[in-house]
PDB file of C-alpha atoms in Angstrom:
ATOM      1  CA  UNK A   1       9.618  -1.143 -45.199  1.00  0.00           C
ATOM      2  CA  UNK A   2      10.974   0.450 -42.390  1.00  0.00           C
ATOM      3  CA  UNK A   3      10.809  -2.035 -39.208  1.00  0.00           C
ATOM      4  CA  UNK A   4      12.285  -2.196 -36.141  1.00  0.00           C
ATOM      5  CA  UNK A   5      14.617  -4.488 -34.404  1.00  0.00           C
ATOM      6  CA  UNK A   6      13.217  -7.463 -32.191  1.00  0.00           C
ATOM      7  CA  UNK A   7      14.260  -5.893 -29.333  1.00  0.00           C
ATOM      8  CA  UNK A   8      13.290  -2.902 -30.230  1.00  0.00           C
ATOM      9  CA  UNK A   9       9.817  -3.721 -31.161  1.00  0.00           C
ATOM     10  CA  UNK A  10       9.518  -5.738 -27.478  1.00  0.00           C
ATOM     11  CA  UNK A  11       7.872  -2.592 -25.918  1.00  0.00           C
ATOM     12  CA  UNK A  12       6.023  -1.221 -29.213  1.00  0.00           C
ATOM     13  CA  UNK A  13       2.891  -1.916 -26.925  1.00  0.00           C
ATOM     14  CA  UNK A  14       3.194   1.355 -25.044  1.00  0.00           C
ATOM     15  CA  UNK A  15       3.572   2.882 -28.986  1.00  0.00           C
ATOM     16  CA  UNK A  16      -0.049   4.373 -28.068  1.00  0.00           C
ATOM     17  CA  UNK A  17       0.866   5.807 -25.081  1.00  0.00           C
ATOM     18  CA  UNK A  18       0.304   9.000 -25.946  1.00  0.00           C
ATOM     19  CA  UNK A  19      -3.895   8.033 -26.924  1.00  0.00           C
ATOM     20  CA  UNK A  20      -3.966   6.681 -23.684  1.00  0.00           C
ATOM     21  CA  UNK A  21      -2.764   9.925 -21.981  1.00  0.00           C
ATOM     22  CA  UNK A  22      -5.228  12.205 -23.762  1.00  0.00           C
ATOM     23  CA  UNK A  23      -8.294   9.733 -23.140  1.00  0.00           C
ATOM     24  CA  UNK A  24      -7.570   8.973 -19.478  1.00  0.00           C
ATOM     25  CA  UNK A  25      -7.074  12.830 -18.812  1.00  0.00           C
ATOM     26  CA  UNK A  26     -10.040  13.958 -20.831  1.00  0.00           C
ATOM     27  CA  UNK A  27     -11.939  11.252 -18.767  1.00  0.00           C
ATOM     28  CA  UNK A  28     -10.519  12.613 -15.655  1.00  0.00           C
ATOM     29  CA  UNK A  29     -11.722  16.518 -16.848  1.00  0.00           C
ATOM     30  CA  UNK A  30     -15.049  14.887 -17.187  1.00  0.00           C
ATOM     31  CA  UNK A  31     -15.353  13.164 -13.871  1.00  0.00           C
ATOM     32  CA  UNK A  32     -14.008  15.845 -11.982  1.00  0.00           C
ATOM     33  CA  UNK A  33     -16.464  18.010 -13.466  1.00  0.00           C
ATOM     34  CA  UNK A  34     -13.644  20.868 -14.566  1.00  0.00           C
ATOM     35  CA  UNK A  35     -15.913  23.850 -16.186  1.00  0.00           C
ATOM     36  CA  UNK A  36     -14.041  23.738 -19.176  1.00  0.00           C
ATOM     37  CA  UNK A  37     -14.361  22.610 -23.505  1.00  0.00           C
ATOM     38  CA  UNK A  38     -12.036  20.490 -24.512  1.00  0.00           C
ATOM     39  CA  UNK A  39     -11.883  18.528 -27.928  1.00  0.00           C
ATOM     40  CA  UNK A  40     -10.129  15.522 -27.764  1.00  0.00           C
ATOM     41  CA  UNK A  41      -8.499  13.752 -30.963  1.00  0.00           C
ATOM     42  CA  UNK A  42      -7.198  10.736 -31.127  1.00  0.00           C
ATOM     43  CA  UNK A  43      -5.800   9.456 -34.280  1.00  0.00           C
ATOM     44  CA  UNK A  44      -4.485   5.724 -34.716  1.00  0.00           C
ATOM     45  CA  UNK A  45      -3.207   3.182 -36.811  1.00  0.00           C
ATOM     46  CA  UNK A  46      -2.130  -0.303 -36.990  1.00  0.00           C
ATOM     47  CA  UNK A  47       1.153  -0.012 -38.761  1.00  0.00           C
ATOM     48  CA  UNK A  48       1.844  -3.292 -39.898  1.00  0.00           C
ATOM     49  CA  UNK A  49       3.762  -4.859 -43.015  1.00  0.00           C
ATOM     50  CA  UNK A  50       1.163  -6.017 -45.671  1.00  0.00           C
ATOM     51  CA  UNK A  51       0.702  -5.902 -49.451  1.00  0.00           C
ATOM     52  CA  UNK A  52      -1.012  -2.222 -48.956  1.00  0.00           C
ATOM     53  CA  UNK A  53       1.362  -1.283 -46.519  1.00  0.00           C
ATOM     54  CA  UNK A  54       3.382   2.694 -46.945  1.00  0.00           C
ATOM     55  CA  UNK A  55       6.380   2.208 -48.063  1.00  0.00           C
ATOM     56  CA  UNK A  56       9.189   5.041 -48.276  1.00  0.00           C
ATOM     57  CA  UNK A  57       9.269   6.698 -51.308  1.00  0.00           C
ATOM     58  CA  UNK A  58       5.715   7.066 -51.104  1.00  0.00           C
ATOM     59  CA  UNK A  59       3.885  10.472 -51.662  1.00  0.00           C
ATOM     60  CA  UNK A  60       0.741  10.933 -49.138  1.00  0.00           C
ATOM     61  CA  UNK A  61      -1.916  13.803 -49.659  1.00  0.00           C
ATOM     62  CA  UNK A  62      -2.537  14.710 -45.954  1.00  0.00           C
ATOM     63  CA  UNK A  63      -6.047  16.431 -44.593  1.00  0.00           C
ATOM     64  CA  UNK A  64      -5.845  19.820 -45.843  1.00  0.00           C
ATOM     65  CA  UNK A  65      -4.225  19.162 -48.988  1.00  0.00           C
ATOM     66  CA  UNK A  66      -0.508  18.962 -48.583  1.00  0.00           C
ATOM     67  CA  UNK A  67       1.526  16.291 -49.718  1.00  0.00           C
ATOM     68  CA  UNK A  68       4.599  14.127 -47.569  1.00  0.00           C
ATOM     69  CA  UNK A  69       6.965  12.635 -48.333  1.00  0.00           C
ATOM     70  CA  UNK A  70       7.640   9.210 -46.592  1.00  0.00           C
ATOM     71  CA  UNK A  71      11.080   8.457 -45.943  1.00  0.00           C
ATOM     72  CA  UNK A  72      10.673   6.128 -43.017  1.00  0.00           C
ATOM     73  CA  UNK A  73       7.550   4.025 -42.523  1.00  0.00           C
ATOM     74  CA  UNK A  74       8.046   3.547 -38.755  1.00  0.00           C
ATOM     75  CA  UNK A  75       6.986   7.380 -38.062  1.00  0.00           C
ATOM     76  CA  UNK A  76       4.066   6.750 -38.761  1.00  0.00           C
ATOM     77  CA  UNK A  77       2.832   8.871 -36.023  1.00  0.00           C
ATOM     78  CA  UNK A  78       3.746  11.839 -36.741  1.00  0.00           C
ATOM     79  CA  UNK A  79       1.799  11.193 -40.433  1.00  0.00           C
ATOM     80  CA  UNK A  80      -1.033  10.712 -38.270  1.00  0.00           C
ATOM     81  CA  UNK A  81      -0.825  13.012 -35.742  1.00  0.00           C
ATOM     82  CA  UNK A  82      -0.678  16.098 -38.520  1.00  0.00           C
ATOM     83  CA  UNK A  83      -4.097  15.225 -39.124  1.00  0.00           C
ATOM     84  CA  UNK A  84      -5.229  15.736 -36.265  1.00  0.00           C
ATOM     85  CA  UNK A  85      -3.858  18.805 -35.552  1.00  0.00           C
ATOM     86  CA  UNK A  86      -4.873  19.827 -39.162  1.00  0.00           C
ATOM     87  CA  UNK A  87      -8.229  18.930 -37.870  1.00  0.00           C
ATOM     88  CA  UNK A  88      -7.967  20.337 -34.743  1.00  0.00           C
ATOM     89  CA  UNK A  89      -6.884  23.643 -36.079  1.00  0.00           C
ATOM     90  CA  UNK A  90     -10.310  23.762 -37.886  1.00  0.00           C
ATOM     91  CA  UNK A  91     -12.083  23.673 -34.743  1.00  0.00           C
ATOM     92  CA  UNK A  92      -9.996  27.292 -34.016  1.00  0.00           C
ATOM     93  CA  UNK A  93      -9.863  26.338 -29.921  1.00  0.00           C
ATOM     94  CA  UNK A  94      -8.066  28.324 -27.459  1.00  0.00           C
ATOM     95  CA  UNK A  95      -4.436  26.099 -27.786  1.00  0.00           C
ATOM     96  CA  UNK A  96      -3.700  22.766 -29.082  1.00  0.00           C
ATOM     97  CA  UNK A  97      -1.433  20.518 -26.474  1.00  0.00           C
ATOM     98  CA  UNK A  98      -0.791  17.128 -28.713  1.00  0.00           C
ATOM     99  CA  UNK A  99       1.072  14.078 -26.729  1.00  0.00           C
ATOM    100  CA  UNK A 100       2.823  11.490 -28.712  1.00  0.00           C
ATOM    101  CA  UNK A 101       5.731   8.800 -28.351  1.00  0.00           C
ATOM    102  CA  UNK A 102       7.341  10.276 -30.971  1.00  0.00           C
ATOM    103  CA  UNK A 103      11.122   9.751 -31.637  1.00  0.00           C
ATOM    104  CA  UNK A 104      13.656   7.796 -29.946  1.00  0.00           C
ATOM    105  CA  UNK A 105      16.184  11.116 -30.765  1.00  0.00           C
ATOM    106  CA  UNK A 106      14.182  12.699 -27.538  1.00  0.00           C
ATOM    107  CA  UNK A 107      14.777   9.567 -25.484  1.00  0.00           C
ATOM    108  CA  UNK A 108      18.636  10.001 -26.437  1.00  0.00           C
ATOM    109  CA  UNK A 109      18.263  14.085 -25.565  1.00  0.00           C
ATOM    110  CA  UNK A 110      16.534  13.511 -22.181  1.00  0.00           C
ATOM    111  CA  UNK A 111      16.560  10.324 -20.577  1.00  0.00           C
ATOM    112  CA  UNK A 112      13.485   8.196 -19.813  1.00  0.00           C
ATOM    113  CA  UNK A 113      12.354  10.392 -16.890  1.00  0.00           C
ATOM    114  CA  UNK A 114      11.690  13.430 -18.412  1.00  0.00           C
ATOM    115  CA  UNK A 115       9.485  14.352 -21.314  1.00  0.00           C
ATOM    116  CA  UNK A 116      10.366  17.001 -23.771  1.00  0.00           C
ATOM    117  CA  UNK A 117       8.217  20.031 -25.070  1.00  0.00           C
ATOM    118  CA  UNK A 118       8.333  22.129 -27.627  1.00  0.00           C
ATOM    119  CA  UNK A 119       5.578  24.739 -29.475  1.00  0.00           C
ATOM    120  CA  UNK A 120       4.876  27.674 -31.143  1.00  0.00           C
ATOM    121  CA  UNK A 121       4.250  29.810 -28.039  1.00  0.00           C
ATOM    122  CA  UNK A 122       6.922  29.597 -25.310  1.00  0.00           C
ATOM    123  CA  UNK A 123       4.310  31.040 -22.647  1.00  0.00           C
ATOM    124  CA  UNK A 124       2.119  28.146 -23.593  1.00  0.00           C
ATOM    125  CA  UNK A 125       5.278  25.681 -23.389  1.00  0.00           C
ATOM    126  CA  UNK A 126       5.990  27.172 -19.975  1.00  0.00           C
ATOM    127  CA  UNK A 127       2.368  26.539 -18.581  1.00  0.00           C
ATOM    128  CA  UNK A 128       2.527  23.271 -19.057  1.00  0.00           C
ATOM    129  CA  UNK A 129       6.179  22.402 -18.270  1.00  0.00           C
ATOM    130  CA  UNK A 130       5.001  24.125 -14.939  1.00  0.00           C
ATOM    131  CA  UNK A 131       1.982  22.457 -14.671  1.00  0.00           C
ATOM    132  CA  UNK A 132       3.937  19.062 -15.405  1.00  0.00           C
ATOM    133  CA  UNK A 133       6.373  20.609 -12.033  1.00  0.00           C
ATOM    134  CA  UNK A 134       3.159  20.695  -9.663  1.00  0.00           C
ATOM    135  CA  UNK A 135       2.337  17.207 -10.183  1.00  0.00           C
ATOM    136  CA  UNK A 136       6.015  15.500 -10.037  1.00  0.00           C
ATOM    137  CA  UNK A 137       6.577  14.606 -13.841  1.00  0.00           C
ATOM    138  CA  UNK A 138       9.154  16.564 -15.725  1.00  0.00           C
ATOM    139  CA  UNK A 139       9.130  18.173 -18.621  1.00  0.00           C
ATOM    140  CA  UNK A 140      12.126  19.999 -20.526  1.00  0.00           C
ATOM    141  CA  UNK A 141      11.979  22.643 -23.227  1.00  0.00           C
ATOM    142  CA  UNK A 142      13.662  21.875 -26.995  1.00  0.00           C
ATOM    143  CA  UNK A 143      13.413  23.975 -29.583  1.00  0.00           C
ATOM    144  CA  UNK A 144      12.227  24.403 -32.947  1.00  0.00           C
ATOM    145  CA  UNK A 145      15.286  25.669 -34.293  1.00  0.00           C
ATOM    146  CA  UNK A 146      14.720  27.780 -37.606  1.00  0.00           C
ATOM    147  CA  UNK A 147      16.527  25.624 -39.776  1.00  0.00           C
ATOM    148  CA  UNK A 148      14.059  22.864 -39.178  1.00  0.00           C
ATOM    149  CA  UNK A 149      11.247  23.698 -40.990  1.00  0.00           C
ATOM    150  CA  UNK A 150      13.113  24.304 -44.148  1.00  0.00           C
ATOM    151  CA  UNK A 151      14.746  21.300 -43.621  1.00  0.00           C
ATOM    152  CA  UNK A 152      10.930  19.987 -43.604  1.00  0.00           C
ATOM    153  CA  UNK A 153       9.848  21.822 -46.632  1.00  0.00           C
ATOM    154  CA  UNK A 154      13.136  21.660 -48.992  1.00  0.00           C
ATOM    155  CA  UNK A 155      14.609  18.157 -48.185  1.00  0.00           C
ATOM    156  CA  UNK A 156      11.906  16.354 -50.531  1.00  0.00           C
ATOM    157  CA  UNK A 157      11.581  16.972 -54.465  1.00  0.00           C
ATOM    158  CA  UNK A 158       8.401  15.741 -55.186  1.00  0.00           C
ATOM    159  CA  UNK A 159       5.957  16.742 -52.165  1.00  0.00           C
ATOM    160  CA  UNK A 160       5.713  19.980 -50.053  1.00  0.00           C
ATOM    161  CA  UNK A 161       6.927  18.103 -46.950  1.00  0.00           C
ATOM    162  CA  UNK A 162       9.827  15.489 -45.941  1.00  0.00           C
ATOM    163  CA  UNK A 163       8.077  13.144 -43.716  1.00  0.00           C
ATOM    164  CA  UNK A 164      11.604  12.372 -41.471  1.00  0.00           C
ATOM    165  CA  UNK A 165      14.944  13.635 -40.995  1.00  0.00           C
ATOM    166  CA  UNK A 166      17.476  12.508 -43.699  1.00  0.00           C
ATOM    167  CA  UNK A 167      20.230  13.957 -41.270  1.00  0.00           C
ATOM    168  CA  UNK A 168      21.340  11.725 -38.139  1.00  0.00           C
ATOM    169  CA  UNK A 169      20.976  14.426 -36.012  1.00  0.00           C
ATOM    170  CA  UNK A 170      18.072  16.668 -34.367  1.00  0.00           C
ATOM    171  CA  UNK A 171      15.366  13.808 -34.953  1.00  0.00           C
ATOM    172  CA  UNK A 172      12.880  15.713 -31.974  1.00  0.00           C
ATOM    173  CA  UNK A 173      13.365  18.925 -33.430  1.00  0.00           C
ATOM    174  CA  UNK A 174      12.099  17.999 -36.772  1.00  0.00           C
ATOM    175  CA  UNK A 175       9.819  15.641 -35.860  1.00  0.00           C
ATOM    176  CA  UNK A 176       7.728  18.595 -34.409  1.00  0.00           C
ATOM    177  CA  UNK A 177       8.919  21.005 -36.986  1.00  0.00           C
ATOM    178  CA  UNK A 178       6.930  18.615 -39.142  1.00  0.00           C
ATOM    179  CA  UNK A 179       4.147  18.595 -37.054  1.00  0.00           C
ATOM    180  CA  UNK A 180       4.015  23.107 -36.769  1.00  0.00           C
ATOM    181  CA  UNK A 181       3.108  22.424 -40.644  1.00  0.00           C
ATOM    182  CA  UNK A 182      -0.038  21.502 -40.055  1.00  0.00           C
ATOM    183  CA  UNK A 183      -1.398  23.646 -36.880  1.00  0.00           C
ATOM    184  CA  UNK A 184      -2.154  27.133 -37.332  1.00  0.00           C
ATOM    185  CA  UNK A 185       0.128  29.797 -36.782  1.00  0.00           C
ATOM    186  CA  UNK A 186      -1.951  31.857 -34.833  1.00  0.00           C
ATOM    187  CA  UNK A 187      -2.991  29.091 -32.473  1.00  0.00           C
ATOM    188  CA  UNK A 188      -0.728  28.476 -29.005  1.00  0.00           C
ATOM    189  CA  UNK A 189       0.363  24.672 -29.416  1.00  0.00           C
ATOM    190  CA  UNK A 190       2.268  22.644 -27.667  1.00  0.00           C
ATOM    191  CA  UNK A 191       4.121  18.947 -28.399  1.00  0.00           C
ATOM    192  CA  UNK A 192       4.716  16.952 -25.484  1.00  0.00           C
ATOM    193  CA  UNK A 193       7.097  14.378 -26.827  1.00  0.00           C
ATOM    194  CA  UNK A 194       6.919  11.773 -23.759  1.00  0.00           C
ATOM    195  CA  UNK A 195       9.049   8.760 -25.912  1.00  0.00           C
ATOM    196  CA  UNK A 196      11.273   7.631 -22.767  1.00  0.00           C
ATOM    197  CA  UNK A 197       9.443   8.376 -19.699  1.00  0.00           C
ATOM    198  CA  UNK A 198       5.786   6.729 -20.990  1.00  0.00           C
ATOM    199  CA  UNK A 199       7.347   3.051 -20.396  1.00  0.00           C
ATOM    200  CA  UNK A 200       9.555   2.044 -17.411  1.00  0.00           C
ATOM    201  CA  UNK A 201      11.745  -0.564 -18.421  1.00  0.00           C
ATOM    202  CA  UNK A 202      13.037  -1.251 -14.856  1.00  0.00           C
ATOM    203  CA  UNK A 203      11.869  -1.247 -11.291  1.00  0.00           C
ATOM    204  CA  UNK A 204       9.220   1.364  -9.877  1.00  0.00           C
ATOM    205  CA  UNK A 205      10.427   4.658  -8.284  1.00  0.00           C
ATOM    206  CA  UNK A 206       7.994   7.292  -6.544  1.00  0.00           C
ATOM    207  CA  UNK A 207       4.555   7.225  -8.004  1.00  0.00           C
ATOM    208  CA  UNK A 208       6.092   5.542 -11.117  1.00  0.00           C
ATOM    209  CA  UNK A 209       5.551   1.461 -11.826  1.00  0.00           C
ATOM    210  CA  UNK A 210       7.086  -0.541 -14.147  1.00  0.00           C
ATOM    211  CA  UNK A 211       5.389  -1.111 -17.437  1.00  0.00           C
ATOM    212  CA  UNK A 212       3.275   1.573 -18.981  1.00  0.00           C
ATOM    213  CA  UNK A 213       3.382   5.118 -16.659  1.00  0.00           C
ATOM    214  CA  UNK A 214       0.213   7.285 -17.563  1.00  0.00           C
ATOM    215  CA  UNK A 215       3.171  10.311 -18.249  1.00  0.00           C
ATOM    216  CA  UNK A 216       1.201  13.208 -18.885  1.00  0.00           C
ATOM    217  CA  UNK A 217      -2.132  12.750 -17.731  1.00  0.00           C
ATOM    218  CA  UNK A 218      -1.462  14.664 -14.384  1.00  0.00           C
ATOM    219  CA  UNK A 219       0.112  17.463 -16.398  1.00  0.00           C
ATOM    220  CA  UNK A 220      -2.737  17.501 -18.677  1.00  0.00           C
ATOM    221  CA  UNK A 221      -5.270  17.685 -15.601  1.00  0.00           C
ATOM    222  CA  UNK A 222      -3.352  20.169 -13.866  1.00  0.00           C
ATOM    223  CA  UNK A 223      -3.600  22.162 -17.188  1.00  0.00           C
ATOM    224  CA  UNK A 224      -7.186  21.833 -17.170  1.00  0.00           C
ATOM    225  CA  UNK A 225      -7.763  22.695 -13.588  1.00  0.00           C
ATOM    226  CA  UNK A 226      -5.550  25.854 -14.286  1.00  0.00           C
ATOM    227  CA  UNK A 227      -6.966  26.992 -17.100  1.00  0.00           C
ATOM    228  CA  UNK A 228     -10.780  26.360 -15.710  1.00  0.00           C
ATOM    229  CA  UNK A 229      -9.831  28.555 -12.687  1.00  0.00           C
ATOM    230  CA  UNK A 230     -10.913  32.100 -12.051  1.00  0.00           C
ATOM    231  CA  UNK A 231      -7.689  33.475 -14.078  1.00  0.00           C
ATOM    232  CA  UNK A 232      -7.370  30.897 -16.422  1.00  0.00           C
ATOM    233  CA  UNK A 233      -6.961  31.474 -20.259  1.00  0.00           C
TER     234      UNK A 233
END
């Protein structure tokens, strides 16, 4: 099994920080009374070492049919969060913005005040990185480089997809090169990868407390309100 350090596992708590984002800001969309649909998924699991517990090596048949790869049981989100978008895809909505404490490799790129984004549609990406500007929480664009998903769908030899990134380096990138396999192509989506700024480990600053931040769920309502205006889309 894959398991972290004891320091490292000291702030797993704010591991579901990206859950809590969606549901607070879907619960703000509904209290504000925003004339807009939105779907909200939120997929979970308690990832914990037992006698049925994933181990690497394993080979997982996801929703829709195709099989991972695990390499590394501690990304377990991202096994998780293809679901969903699998499932999400289904519902064929206008975009798909997914929010997830993905990989530490984005807390290395960016800090622990700024989230990164990346997608499948750079004017979707640039809505909400401006969105996330309006309300004071940064966001910063990182690509899906093209080598990434064939790194995703060649590294493994017995499934159609590599769960994690046998390399050392680029761990965002494929981590949401992983997750484009399982949202349509023809649907705007975004990945808000919000690993360092969703728990403060030091003092409060601005709006910002120590602890657990709520990252996202102004740029998520900001979205909303945007896209429920006159021009939205």
């Amino acid at each position: 099994l894959t398991i972290k350090t004891g320091v490292a596992m000291q702030t797993m708590k704010c591991d579901m920080a990206g859950a809590a984002a969606v549901v607070s800001a879907t619960l703000a969309v509904a209290e504000l009374g925003l004339p807009i649909a939105v779907t909200t998924i939120v997929p979970m699991a308690e990832n914990m070492p037992s006698g049925a517990a994933t181990r690497p090596g394993d080979v997982l048949t996801m929703y829709g049919g195709k099989t991972v790869e695990v390499l590394n049981t501690d990304a377990e989100g991202r096994l998780i969060l293809g679901d969903a978008l699998a499932l999400a895809s289904e519902a064929k909505p206008d975009l798909v913005v997914d929010v997830a404490t993905l990989t530490g490799a984005c807390e290395i790129a960016l800090g622990d005040r700024v989230c990164g984004i990346l997608g499948n549609d750079d004017a979707l990406v640039e809505k909400v990185r401006a969105a996330g500007g309006r309300v004071g929480e940064a966001l910063w664009q990182l690509p899906i480089s093209e080598e990434m998903p064939v790194k995703v769908r060649t590294y493994s030899k017995i499934a159609d997809l590599m769960q994690h990134n046998v390399d050392l380096y680029g761990g965002a990138l494929y981590a949401a090169a992983f997750l484009q396999e399982f949202v349509d192509p023809d649907l705007p989506w975004a990945h808000l990868d919000i690993a360092g700024p969703a728990f403060n480990k030091r003092g409060p600053f601005g709006h910002v407390p120590s602890g657990g931040t709520g990252v996202t769920v102004a740029t998520l309502v900001e979205l909303a309100t945007e896209l429920s205006g006159p021009s939205g889309t």
